[in-house]
Each structure stands twice: as C-alpha cells, then as structure tokens.
Coordinates of N, CA and C in Angstrom, one line a residue:
Chain A
X1 N -14.0 5.8 -27.4 CA -14.0 6.1 -26.0 C -12.8 7.0 -25.7
X2 N -12.9 7.7 -24.6 CA -11.9 8.7 -24.1 C -10.6 8.0 -23.9
X3 N -9.5 8.6 -24.4 CA -8.1 8.1 -24.2 C -7.3 9.2 -23.7
X4 N -6.4 9.0 -22.9 CA -5.4 10.0 -22.4 C -3.9 9.6 -22.8
X5 N -3.1 10.6 -23.1 CA -1.8 10.3 -23.5 C -0.8 11.4 -22.8
X6 N 0.1 10.9 -22.0 CA 1.0 11.8 -21.4 C 2.2 12.0 -22.3
X7 N 2.7 13.2 -22.3 CA 3.9 13.5 -23.1 C 4.9 14.4 -22.4
X8 N 6.1 14.4 -22.7 CA 7.1 15.3 -22.0 C 8.5 14.7 -21.8
X9 N 9.5 15.5 -21.4 CA 10.8 14.9 -21.2 C 10.9 13.7 -20.3
X10 N 11.7 12.8 -20.6 CA 11.9 11.6 -19.7 C 13.0 11.8 -18.8
X11 N 13.9 12.8 -18.9 CA 14.9 13.1 -18.1 C 15.0 14.6 -17.7
X12 N 15.0 14.9 -16.5 CA 15.0 16.3 -15.9 C 16.2 16.3 -15.0
X13 N 16.9 17.4 -15.1 CA 18.0 17.7 -14.1 C 17.5 18.2 -12.8
X14 N 18.2 17.8 -11.6 CA 17.9 18.3 -10.4 C 17.8 19.8 -10.3
X15 N 16.8 20.3 -9.5 CA 16.6 21.7 -9.3 C 15.8 22.4 -10.6
X16 N 15.6 21.6 -11.6 CA 14.9 22.2 -12.7 C 13.3 21.9 -12.6
X17 N 12.5 22.3 -13.6 CA 11.2 22.1 -13.6 C 10.7 21.0 -14.5
X18 N 9.9 20.1 -14.0 CA 9.4 18.9 -14.7 C 8.1 19.4 -15.4
X19 N 8.0 19.2 -16.7 CA 6.8 19.7 -17.4 C 6.2 18.5 -18.3
X20 N 4.9 18.2 -18.0 CA 4.2 17.1 -18.7 C 2.9 17.6 -19.2
X21 N 2.4 17.1 -20.3 CA 1.1 17.4 -20.9 C 0.3 16.1 -21.1
X22 N -1.0 16.2 -20.9 CA -1.8 15.0 -21.1 C -2.9 15.5 -22.2
X23 N -2.9 14.7 -23.3 CA -3.8 15.1 -24.3 C -5.0 14.1 -24.3
X24 N -6.2 14.8 -24.3 CA -7.5 14.0 -24.2 C -8.1 13.8 -25.6
X25 N -8.3 12.5 -26.0 CA -8.8 12.2 -27.3 C -10.1 11.4 -27.1
X26 N -11.0 11.5 -28.2 CA -12.2 10.7 -28.1 C -13.3 11.3 -27.3
X27 N -13.0 12.5 -26.8 CA -14.0 13.2 -25.9 C -13.6 14.6 -25.6
X28 N -14.5 15.4 -24.9 CA -14.1 16.7 -24.6 C -13.6 16.8 -23.3
X29 N -12.6 17.7 -22.9 CA -12.1 18.0 -21.7 C -13.1 18.7 -20.8
X30 N -14.2 19.2 -21.4 CA -15.2 20.1 -20.7 C -16.0 19.2 -19.7
X31 N -16.4 19.9 -18.6 CA -17.2 19.3 -17.7 C -16.7 18.2 -16.8
X32 N -15.5 18.1 -16.8 CA -14.7 17.0 -16.1 C -13.6 17.6 -15.2
X33 N -13.3 16.9 -14.1 CA -12.0 17.2 -13.5 C -10.9 16.2 -14.1
X34 N -9.6 16.7 -14.0 CA -8.6 15.9 -14.5 C -7.5 15.8 -13.4
X35 N -7.0 14.8 -13.2 CA -5.9 14.5 -12.1 C -4.6 14.1 -12.7
X36 N -3.5 14.4 -11.9 CA -2.2 13.8 -12.1 C -1.9 13.0 -10.9
X37 N -1.3 11.8 -11.1 CA -0.9 10.9 -10.1 C 0.5 10.3 -10.5
X38 N 1.3 10.0 -9.5 CA 2.7 9.5 -9.8 C 2.9 8.2 -9.0
X39 N 3.9 7.5 -9.5 CA 4.2 6.2 -8.7 C 5.7 6.0 -8.8
X40 N 6.5 6.2 -7.7 CA 8.0 6.0 -7.7 C 8.3 4.6 -8.0
X41 N 9.4 4.3 -8.5 CA 9.8 2.9 -8.7 C 9.5 2.0 -7.6
X42 N 8.7 0.9 -7.8 CA 8.5 -0.1 -6.8 C 7.7 0.3 -5.7
X43 N 7.0 1.5 -5.8 CA 6.2 2.0 -4.7 C 4.7 2.2 -5.1
X44 N 4.0 2.8 -4.2 CA 2.5 2.9 -4.4 C 2.2 4.3 -5.1
X45 N 0.9 4.6 -5.1 CA 0.4 5.7 -5.9 C 0.2 7.0 -5.1
X46 N 0.6 8.1 -5.6 CA 0.5 9.3 -5.0 C -0.3 10.3 -5.8
X47 N -1.4 10.9 -5.3 CA -2.2 11.8 -6.0 C -1.6 13.2 -6.0
X48 N -1.3 13.8 -7.1 CA -0.6 15.2 -7.1 C -1.6 16.3 -7.0
X49 N -2.6 16.2 -7.8 CA -3.6 17.3 -7.8 C -4.6 17.1 -9.0
X50 N -5.7 18.0 -9.0 CA -6.6 18.1 -10.1 C -6.9 19.4 -10.6
X51 N -7.5 19.4 -11.8 CA -8.0 20.7 -12.3 C -9.3 20.5 -12.9
X52 N -10.2 21.4 -12.8 CA -11.5 21.4 -13.4 C -11.4 22.1 -14.8
X53 N -12.1 21.6 -15.8 CA -11.9 22.3 -17.2 C -12.0 23.8 -17.1
X54 N -12.6 24.4 -16.1 CA -12.8 25.9 -16.0 C -11.5 26.4 -15.5
X55 N -10.6 25.6 -14.9 CA -9.4 26.1 -14.4 C -9.2 26.1 -12.9
X56 N -10.2 25.8 -12.2 CA -10.0 25.7 -10.7 C -9.1 24.4 -10.4
X57 N -8.3 24.5 -9.3 CA -7.4 23.5 -9.0 C -7.5 23.1 -7.5
X58 N -6.9 21.9 -7.3 CA -6.7 21.5 -5.9 C -5.5 20.6 -5.9
X59 N -4.6 20.9 -5.0 CA -3.2 20.3 -5.0 C -3.0 19.5 -3.7
X60 N -2.2 18.5 -3.8 CA -1.8 17.7 -2.5 C -0.9 18.7 -1.8
X61 N -1.2 18.9 -0.5 CA -0.4 19.9 0.3 C 1.0 19.5 0.4
X62 N 1.3 18.2 0.2 CA 2.8 17.7 0.2 C 3.6 18.3 -0.8
X63 N 3.0 18.7 -2.0 CA 3.6 19.1 -3.2 C 3.1 20.5 -3.6
X64 N 2.2 21.1 -2.9 CA 1.5 22.4 -3.3 C 2.5 23.5 -3.7
X65 N 3.6 23.7 -2.9 CA 4.4 24.8 -3.1 C 5.2 24.6 -4.4
X66 N 5.2 23.5 -5.1 CA 6.0 23.2 -6.3 C 5.2 22.9 -7.5
X67 N 3.9 22.8 -7.2 CA 3.0 22.2 -8.4 C 2.2 23.3 -8.9
X68 N 2.0 23.2 -10.3 CA 1.1 24.0 -11.0 C 0.4 23.0 -12.0
X69 N -0.9 23.0 -12.0 CA -1.7 22.3 -13.1 C -2.5 23.3 -13.8
X70 N -2.4 23.3 -15.2 CA -3.2 24.2 -16.0 C -3.9 23.4 -17.1
X71 N -4.9 24.1 -17.8 CA -5.7 23.4 -18.8 C -5.7 24.4 -20.0
X72 N -5.8 23.8 -21.2 CA -6.0 24.4 -22.5 C -7.1 23.7 -23.1
X73 N -8.3 24.2 -23.0 CA -9.5 23.6 -23.5 C -9.5 23.6 -25.0
X74 N -8.9 24.6 -25.7 CA -8.8 24.6 -27.1 C -8.0 23.5 -27.7
X75 N -7.0 23.0 -26.9 CA -6.3 21.9 -27.4 C -6.7 20.5 -26.8
X76 N -7.6 20.6 -26.0 CA -8.1 19.4 -25.2 C -6.9 18.8 -24.4
X77 N -6.2 19.6 -23.7 CA -5.0 19.2 -23.0 C -4.9 19.9 -21.6
X78 N -4.3 19.2 -20.6 CA -4.0 19.8 -19.4 C -2.5 19.4 -19.0
X79 N -2.0 20.2 -18.2 CA -0.5 20.1 -18.0 C -0.1 20.1 -16.6
X80 N 1.0 19.5 -16.3 CA 1.6 19.5 -15.0 C 3.1 20.2 -15.0
X81 N 3.3 21.1 -14.0 CA 4.6 21.6 -13.8 C 5.0 21.3 -12.3
X82 N 6.1 20.7 -12.1 CA 6.7 20.5 -10.8 C 8.1 21.1 -10.8
X83 N 8.2 22.0 -9.9 CA 9.5 22.9 -9.9 C 10.5 22.2 -8.8
X84 N 11.7 22.6 -8.9 CA 12.8 22.3 -8.0 C 12.8 20.7 -7.8
X85 N 12.9 20.0 -8.8 CA 12.8 18.5 -8.6 C 14.1 18.0 -8.1
X86 N 14.0 16.9 -7.4 CA 15.0 16.1 -6.8 C 14.9 14.7 -7.3
X87 N 15.8 13.8 -6.9 CA 15.8 12.4 -7.2 C 14.4 11.8 -6.7
X88 N 13.9 12.4 -5.6 CA 12.7 11.8 -5.0 C 11.4 11.9 -5.9
X89 N 11.6 12.8 -6.9 CA 10.5 13.1 -7.9 C 10.6 12.1 -9.0
X90 N 11.6 11.3 -9.1 CA 11.7 10.2 -10.1 C 10.4 9.2 -10.0
X91 N 9.7 9.1 -11.0 CA 8.5 8.3 -11.0 C 7.8 8.1 -12.3
X92 N 6.9 7.2 -12.4 CA 5.9 7.2 -13.5 C 4.8 8.1 -13.2
X93 N 4.5 9.0 -14.1 CA 3.4 10.0 -13.9 C 2.3 9.7 -14.9
X94 N 1.1 9.6 -14.2 CA -0.1 9.3 -14.9 C -1.1 10.5 -14.9
X95 N -1.8 10.6 -16.0 CA -3.0 11.5 -15.9 C -4.2 10.7 -16.0
X96 N -5.2 11.3 -15.4 CA -6.5 10.5 -15.3 C -7.7 11.3 -15.3
X97 N -8.9 10.9 -15.7 CA -10.1 11.6 -15.7 C -10.6 11.3 -14.3
X98 N -10.9 12.5 -13.6 CA -11.4 12.4 -12.2 C -13.0 12.6 -12.3
X99 N -13.7 11.5 -12.4 CA -15.1 11.4 -12.6 C -15.8 11.7 -11.3
X100 N -17.0 12.3 -11.4 CA -17.9 12.5 -10.3 C -19.3 12.1 -10.6
X101 N -19.9 11.5 -9.5 CA -21.3 10.9 -9.6 C -22.1 11.8 -8.8
X102 N -23.0 12.4 -9.4 CA -24.0 13.3 -8.8 C -25.5 12.9 -8.9
X103 N -26.1 13.2 -7.8 CA -27.6 13.0 -7.7 C -28.2 14.3 -7.2
X104 N -28.8 15.0 -8.1 CA -29.3 16.3 -7.7 C -28.1 17.1 -7.4
X105 N -28.0 17.7 -6.2 CA -26.9 18.7 -5.8 C -25.9 17.9 -5.0
X106 N -26.1 16.6 -4.8 CA -25.2 15.8 -3.8 C -24.2 15.0 -4.7
X107 N -22.9 15.1 -4.3 CA -21.9 14.3 -4.9 C -21.8 12.9 -4.3
X108 N -22.2 11.9 -5.0 CA -22.1 10.6 -4.3 C -20.8 9.8 -4.5
X109 N -19.9 10.3 -5.3 CA -18.7 9.7 -5.5 C -17.8 10.4 -6.4
X110 N -16.5 10.1 -6.2 CA -15.5 10.7 -7.1 C -14.5 9.5 -7.3
X111 N -14.2 9.2 -8.6 CA -13.2 8.3 -8.9 C -12.5 8.5 -10.2
X112 N -11.3 7.9 -10.4 CA -10.6 8.1 -11.6 C -10.8 6.9 -12.6
X113 N -11.6 7.2 -13.5 CA -12.1 6.1 -14.4 C -11.4 5.8 -15.7
X114 N -10.7 6.8 -16.2 CA -9.8 6.7 -17.4 C -8.4 7.2 -17.1
X115 N -7.4 6.3 -17.5 CA -6.0 6.6 -17.1 C -5.2 6.6 -18.4
X116 N -4.2 7.5 -18.4 CA -3.2 7.4 -19.5 C -2.3 6.2 -19.2
X117 N -1.4 5.9 -20.2 CA -0.5 4.8 -20.0 C 0.7 5.1 -19.0
X118 N 0.8 6.3 -18.8 CA 2.0 6.7 -17.9 C 3.2 7.1 -18.6
X119 N 4.0 8.0 -18.1 CA 5.3 8.3 -18.7 C 6.4 8.3 -17.6
X120 N 7.5 7.8 -17.8 CA 8.5 7.7 -16.8 C 9.4 8.9 -16.9
X121 N 9.5 9.6 -15.7 CA 10.4 10.8 -15.6 C 11.5 10.5 -14.6
X122 N 12.7 10.7 -15.0 CA 13.9 10.4 -14.2 C 14.5 11.7 -13.9
X123 N 14.8 12.0 -12.6 CA 15.5 13.2 -12.2 C 17.1 12.8 -12.0
X124 N 17.9 13.3 -12.9 CA 19.3 13.0 -12.7 C 20.1 13.9 -13.5
X125 N 21.3 14.3 -13.0 CA 22.2 15.2 -13.7 C 23.0 14.4 -14.8
Chain B
X1 N -4.5 14.5 6.5 CA -4.8 13.5 5.4 C -5.4 12.3 6.0
X2 N -6.2 11.6 5.2 CA -6.9 10.3 5.6 C -5.9 9.3 5.2
X3 N -5.5 8.5 6.2 CA -4.6 7.4 5.9 C -5.4 6.1 5.5
X4 N -5.0 5.4 4.4 CA -5.6 4.2 4.0 C -4.7 3.0 4.2
X5 N -5.1 2.0 5.0 CA -4.3 0.8 5.3 C -4.9 -0.4 4.7
X6 N -4.2 -1.1 3.9 CA -4.6 -2.3 3.3 C -4.1 -3.6 4.0
X7 N -4.8 -4.7 4.0 CA -4.2 -6.0 4.5 C -4.8 -7.0 3.8
X8 N -4.0 -8.1 3.5 CA -2.6 -8.1 3.7 C -1.7 -7.3 2.6
X9 N -0.5 -7.2 2.9 CA 0.3 -6.5 1.8 C 0.5 -7.4 0.6
X10 N 0.5 -8.7 0.9 CA 0.6 -9.6 -0.2 C -0.1 -10.9 0.2
X11 N -0.4 -11.7 -0.8 CA -1.1 -12.9 -0.6 C -0.8 -13.9 -1.7
X12 N -0.7 -15.2 -1.5 CA -0.6 -16.3 -2.5 C -1.9 -17.0 -2.5
X13 N -2.4 -17.2 -3.8 CA -3.6 -17.9 -3.9 C -3.6 -18.8 -5.2
X14 N -4.5 -19.6 -5.3 CA -4.6 -20.5 -6.4 C -5.8 -20.1 -7.4
X15 N -5.7 -20.5 -8.6 CA -6.8 -20.2 -9.5 C -8.2 -20.9 -8.9
X16 N -9.2 -20.1 -8.8 CA -10.4 -20.7 -8.4 C -10.7 -20.3 -6.9
X17 N -9.6 -19.9 -6.2 CA -9.8 -19.4 -4.8 C -10.7 -18.2 -4.6
X18 N -11.2 -18.1 -3.5 CA -12.0 -16.8 -3.0 C -11.0 -16.0 -2.4
X19 N -10.8 -14.8 -2.8 CA -9.7 -13.8 -2.2 C -10.5 -12.6 -1.6
X20 N -10.1 -12.2 -0.5 CA -10.6 -11.0 0.2 C -9.4 -10.0 0.6
X21 N -9.6 -8.8 0.2 CA -8.6 -7.8 0.5 C -9.4 -6.7 1.5
X22 N -8.7 -6.3 2.5 CA -9.3 -5.3 3.4 C -8.6 -4.0 3.3
X23 N -9.4 -3.0 3.5 CA -8.9 -1.6 3.4 C -9.6 -0.8 4.6
X24 N -8.7 -0.2 5.3 CA -9.3 0.5 6.5 C -8.9 2.0 6.4
X25 N -9.8 2.9 6.7 CA -9.6 4.3 6.7 C -9.3 4.9 8.1
X26 N -8.5 5.9 8.2 CA -8.2 6.4 9.5 C -9.3 7.3 10.1
X27 N -10.3 7.6 9.3 CA -11.5 8.2 9.8 C -12.7 7.8 8.8
X28 N -13.9 8.1 9.2 CA -15.0 7.7 8.4 C -15.1 8.4 7.1
X29 N -15.2 7.6 6.1 CA -15.2 8.1 4.7 C -16.6 7.8 4.0
X30 N -17.6 7.5 4.8 CA -18.9 7.0 4.1 C -18.6 5.9 3.2
X31 N -19.0 6.1 1.9 CA -18.8 5.1 0.9 C -17.9 5.6 -0.2
X32 N -17.1 6.6 0.1 CA -16.2 7.2 -0.9 C -14.9 6.5 -1.0
X33 N -15.1 5.2 -1.5 CA -14.0 4.4 -1.6 C -14.0 3.7 -2.9
X34 N -12.8 3.6 -3.5 CA -12.7 3.0 -4.9 C -11.6 2.0 -4.8
X35 N -11.6 1.0 -5.8 CA -10.6 0.0 -5.8 C -10.1 0.0 -7.3
X36 N -8.8 -0.2 -7.4 CA -8.1 -0.3 -8.6 C -7.3 -1.6 -8.6
X37 N -7.0 -2.0 -9.9 CA -6.1 -3.2 -10.2 C -5.0 -2.7 -11.1
X38 N -3.8 -3.0 -10.7 CA -2.6 -2.6 -11.5 C -1.8 -3.9 -11.8
X39 N -1.4 -4.0 -13.1 CA -0.6 -5.1 -13.6 C 0.8 -4.4 -13.8
X40 N 1.9 -5.2 -13.7 CA 3.2 -4.7 -13.9 C 3.4 -4.0 -15.2
X41 N 3.9 -2.7 -15.1 CA 4.1 -1.9 -16.4 C 2.9 -1.2 -16.9
X42 N 1.8 -1.3 -16.2 CA 0.6 -0.8 -16.8 C -0.1 0.2 -15.8
X43 N -1.0 1.0 -16.3 CA -1.7 2.0 -15.5 C -2.7 1.3 -14.6
X44 N -3.0 1.8 -13.5 CA -4.2 1.3 -12.7 C -5.4 1.3 -13.5
X45 N -6.3 0.3 -13.2 CA -7.6 0.2 -13.8 C -8.6 0.2 -12.8
X46 N -9.7 1.1 -12.9 CA -10.8 1.1 -11.9 C -11.6 -0.1 -11.9
X47 N -11.8 -0.8 -10.8 CA -12.6 -1.9 -10.7 C -14.1 -1.6 -10.0
X48 N -13.9 -1.0 -8.9 CA -15.2 -0.6 -8.0 C -15.0 0.8 -7.6
X49 N -16.2 1.5 -7.6 CA -16.3 2.9 -7.2 C -17.4 2.9 -6.2
X50 N -17.4 4.0 -5.4 CA -18.3 4.2 -4.2 C -18.5 2.8 -3.5
X51 N -17.5 2.2 -3.2 CA -17.5 1.1 -2.3 C -18.0 -0.2 -2.9
X52 N -19.1 -0.2 -3.7 CA -19.6 -1.4 -4.2 C -20.2 -1.4 -5.6
X53 N -20.0 -0.3 -6.3 CA -20.4 -0.2 -7.7 C -19.4 -0.7 -8.6
X54 N -19.8 -1.7 -9.4 CA -18.9 -2.3 -10.4 C -18.7 -1.5 -11.6
X55 N -17.5 -1.2 -12.0 CA -17.2 -0.3 -13.1 C -17.6 -1.1 -14.4
X56 N -18.0 -0.4 -15.4 CA -18.5 -1.1 -16.6 C -17.4 -1.9 -17.2
X57 N -17.8 -3.1 -17.7 CA -16.7 -4.0 -18.3 C -16.0 -4.8 -17.4
X58 N -16.1 -4.7 -16.0 CA -15.3 -5.5 -15.0 C -16.1 -6.7 -14.7
X59 N -15.4 -7.9 -14.7 CA -16.1 -9.1 -14.4 C -16.9 -9.1 -13.1
X60 N -18.0 -9.8 -13.1 CA -18.8 -9.8 -11.9 C -18.2 -10.6 -10.8
X61 N -17.1 -11.4 -10.9 CA -16.5 -12.0 -9.8 C -15.8 -11.0 -8.9
X62 N -15.7 -9.7 -9.3 CA -15.1 -8.8 -8.3 C -16.4 -8.1 -7.6
X63 N -16.3 -7.9 -6.4 CA -17.3 -7.2 -5.6 C -16.7 -6.4 -4.5
X64 N -17.4 -5.4 -4.1 CA -16.8 -4.6 -3.0 C -17.9 -4.3 -2.0
X65 N -17.6 -4.1 -0.7 CA -18.5 -3.8 0.3 C -17.9 -2.9 1.4
X66 N -18.6 -2.4 2.3 CA -18.2 -1.7 3.4 C -18.7 -0.2 3.5
X67 N -18.6 0.4 4.6 CA -18.8 1.8 4.7 C -18.1 2.4 6.0
X68 N -18.0 3.6 6.1 CA -17.4 4.2 7.2 C -15.9 4.1 7.2
X69 N -15.3 3.2 7.9 CA -13.9 2.9 8.0 C -13.4 1.7 7.5
X70 N -14.2 0.7 7.2 CA -13.9 -0.6 6.9 C -14.5 -1.1 5.5
X71 N -13.5 -1.6 4.6 CA -14.1 -2.0 3.3 C -13.4 -3.3 2.9
X72 N -14.0 -4.0 1.9 CA -13.4 -5.1 1.5 C -13.6 -5.2 0.0
X73 N -12.6 -5.9 -0.8 CA -12.7 -6.2 -2.2 C -12.7 -7.7 -2.2
X74 N -13.6 -8.4 -2.9 CA -13.6 -9.8 -2.9 C -13.5 -10.3 -4.4
X75 N -12.7 -11.3 -4.6 CA -12.7 -11.9 -6.0 C -13.2 -13.2 -5.6
X76 N -14.4 -13.7 -6.3 CA -15.1 -14.8 -5.9 C -14.4 -16.1 -6.4
X77 N -13.7 -16.0 -7.6 CA -13.1 -17.2 -8.0 C -11.9 -16.7 -8.9
X78 N -10.8 -16.7 -8.3 CA -9.5 -16.0 -8.9 C -9.2 -16.7 -10.2
X79 N -9.0 -15.8 -11.2 CA -8.6 -16.2 -12.6 C -7.2 -15.8 -12.8
X80 N -6.5 -16.5 -13.8 CA -5.1 -16.2 -14.1 C -4.8 -14.7 -14.3
X81 N -5.8 -14.1 -14.9 CA -5.5 -12.7 -15.3 C -5.8 -11.7 -14.1
X82 N -6.1 -12.3 -12.9 CA -6.4 -11.5 -11.8 C -5.1 -11.3 -10.9
X83 N -4.0 -11.9 -11.2 CA -2.8 -11.8 -10.5 C -2.2 -10.4 -10.8
X84 N -2.2 -9.6 -9.8 CA -1.9 -8.1 -10.0 C -1.8 -7.6 -8.6
X85 N -1.6 -6.2 -8.5 CA -1.6 -5.4 -7.3 C -2.9 -4.7 -7.1
X86 N -3.6 -4.7 -6.0 CA -4.8 -3.9 -5.9 C -4.6 -2.8 -4.9
X87 N -5.2 -1.6 -5.2 CA -5.2 -0.4 -4.3 C -6.6 0.0 -4.0
X88 N -6.7 0.4 -2.7 CA -7.9 1.2 -2.5 C -7.6 2.7 -2.5
X89 N -8.6 3.5 -2.6 CA -8.4 4.9 -2.7 C -9.7 5.7 -2.1
X90 N -9.4 6.6 -1.2 CA -10.6 7.4 -0.7 C -10.7 8.7 -1.5
X91 N -12.0 9.0 -1.7 CA -12.3 10.3 -2.3 C -13.3 11.1 -1.5
X92 N -13.2 10.9 -0.2 CA -14.1 11.7 0.7 C -13.5 13.1 0.9
X93 N -12.2 13.2 1.0 CA -11.6 14.6 1.1 C -10.3 14.6 0.5
X94 N -9.9 15.8 -0.1 CA -8.6 15.9 -0.6 C -7.5 16.2 0.5
X95 N -6.3 15.7 0.3 CA -5.8 15.0 -0.8 C -6.3 13.6 -1.0
X96 N -6.7 13.2 -2.2 CA -7.0 11.7 -2.4 C -5.9 10.9 -1.9
X97 N -6.1 9.8 -1.2 CA -5.0 9.0 -0.8 C -5.3 7.5 -1.1
X98 N -4.2 6.8 -1.3 CA -4.4 5.4 -1.6 C -3.8 4.5 -0.5
X99 N -4.3 3.2 -0.5 CA -3.7 2.3 0.3 C -2.3 1.9 -0.2
X100 N -1.5 1.2 0.5 CA -0.1 0.8 0.1 C -0.3 -0.3 -1.0
X101 N -1.3 -0.9 -1.2 CA -1.4 -2.1 -2.2 C -1.3 -3.4 -1.6
X102 N -2.1 -4.3 -2.3 CA -2.0 -5.7 -1.9 C -1.6 -6.5 -3.2
X103 N -0.5 -7.2 -3.1 CA -0.1 -7.9 -4.4 C -0.6 -9.4 -4.2
X104 N -1.4 -9.7 -5.3 CA -2.0 -11.1 -5.3 C -1.1 -12.0 -6.2
X105 N -0.5 -12.9 -5.7 CA 0.6 -13.8 -6.4 C 0.0 -15.2 -6.6
X106 N 0.6 -15.9 -7.5 CA 0.2 -17.3 -7.8 C 0.8 -18.2 -6.7
X107 N 0.0 -19.1 -6.2 CA 0.5 -20.1 -5.2 C 1.1 -21.3 -5.9

C-alpha cells in the first residue's frame, strides 16, 4: 500500500526557509493531488496547500506569499518550501495524498486518505 | 474561507457509550465533509469521507451523516481504542479547513 515519509531539517532559524520533502512509496505519484498540512504544538490542523502530479498548485491564502510546493515525478517526491519563517511556523508538518472521488465529470468528494507520520520543525535561533 | 465549528470541544464517556460529535459549516458545503481521528503523537486517520462514506478498514461503529451546514459523527459503542481527538474538514472549496477538534476522554 502507498506510504508517505516526510524528511528535512528539524530546526530552522528565524527568517530562513523551511524545506521538506515527502517521498511516496508503494505507488505512483501520478494522477493524484498531494497536500501539506501542519499542526502547531497543542493546536489544530492547518492545510498549507496541494500540488497535482502535473505541477499545478493551490495554496492557502494565509501562507501563499511564503509557500512553494513542487513535484519531482522521477523521484516520486513532492516538496514544501516556506520562506521567512518565525516561531509561529513551529509545528508538526504532514504530507498527505489528496484523493478525489469522481463520477463522470463530477467531483463527488475530496479527502486526504494517506498521511505521512509527520516531522517536527522548530523555528529557533 | 469556510469556517468549521465542532461541538463539544471535549467530552468524557465510558466504554460502550454512544457518542455524537457535531460539525457546523459557515456556509453550505453540500456533502463535502470528512472526519479524521488523531491519537497523541500520531498522524490523523481518515474515518469518513463525503459525509457518510466509511473509509476502508474503519470499524462499522463509526458513522457520519448530514449535508449542507450540519454534520454529525457517531460512535455507536465506544471502544478503548476510540479515545482520541476527532476533526471534521471541508473539501467544498479551498482553502480546505478543519474544525478545532473534539477530544474524547475516558470517564
């Protein structure tokens, strides 16, 4: 079955860029959307954005000016870059498969059905 | 953005109890509503998608209902492994948004 694994530095300095990669194993990255979600300590879930395997993206407006999500189909990976980080960006970062349910041309649903285990990123000098 | 509001924020229940969690959307989202379970230190797990469809492998004691702006997640007979935090999430329009979570604790 499909598995996701996040990787990247666990500590980032303020004002620098957070960079994470999600590796997809057990299946192809093609024909799916892929999302990043984060969870600050003791708080709820925040969707960061998604990318389609073809490269088209959709970002949360609250983070749009600082976020870039990219995909490398040859490596079955997609990545997150978040620039100008502050302590407020300290969180567990998850990658997830953003599944869609289609009947004909109609999208009946979108849901995140496979998640990585998450990686903790702390922003501190 | 569509705001999702869950109630209650927390509840205490006993094994075998019937538990209901409510999620309300700030505008109509048809049936584009998903439920996730999260245990401490773990990633969220999809339970229910499109308001009432049970994800493969999820026990049948979990069920979802609703449409428009009001939705419910029901656990028909609470089991020890069900003590966790539950989140609703809308996928009607981006940005996808989550409820604040409902923590189900042991009574």
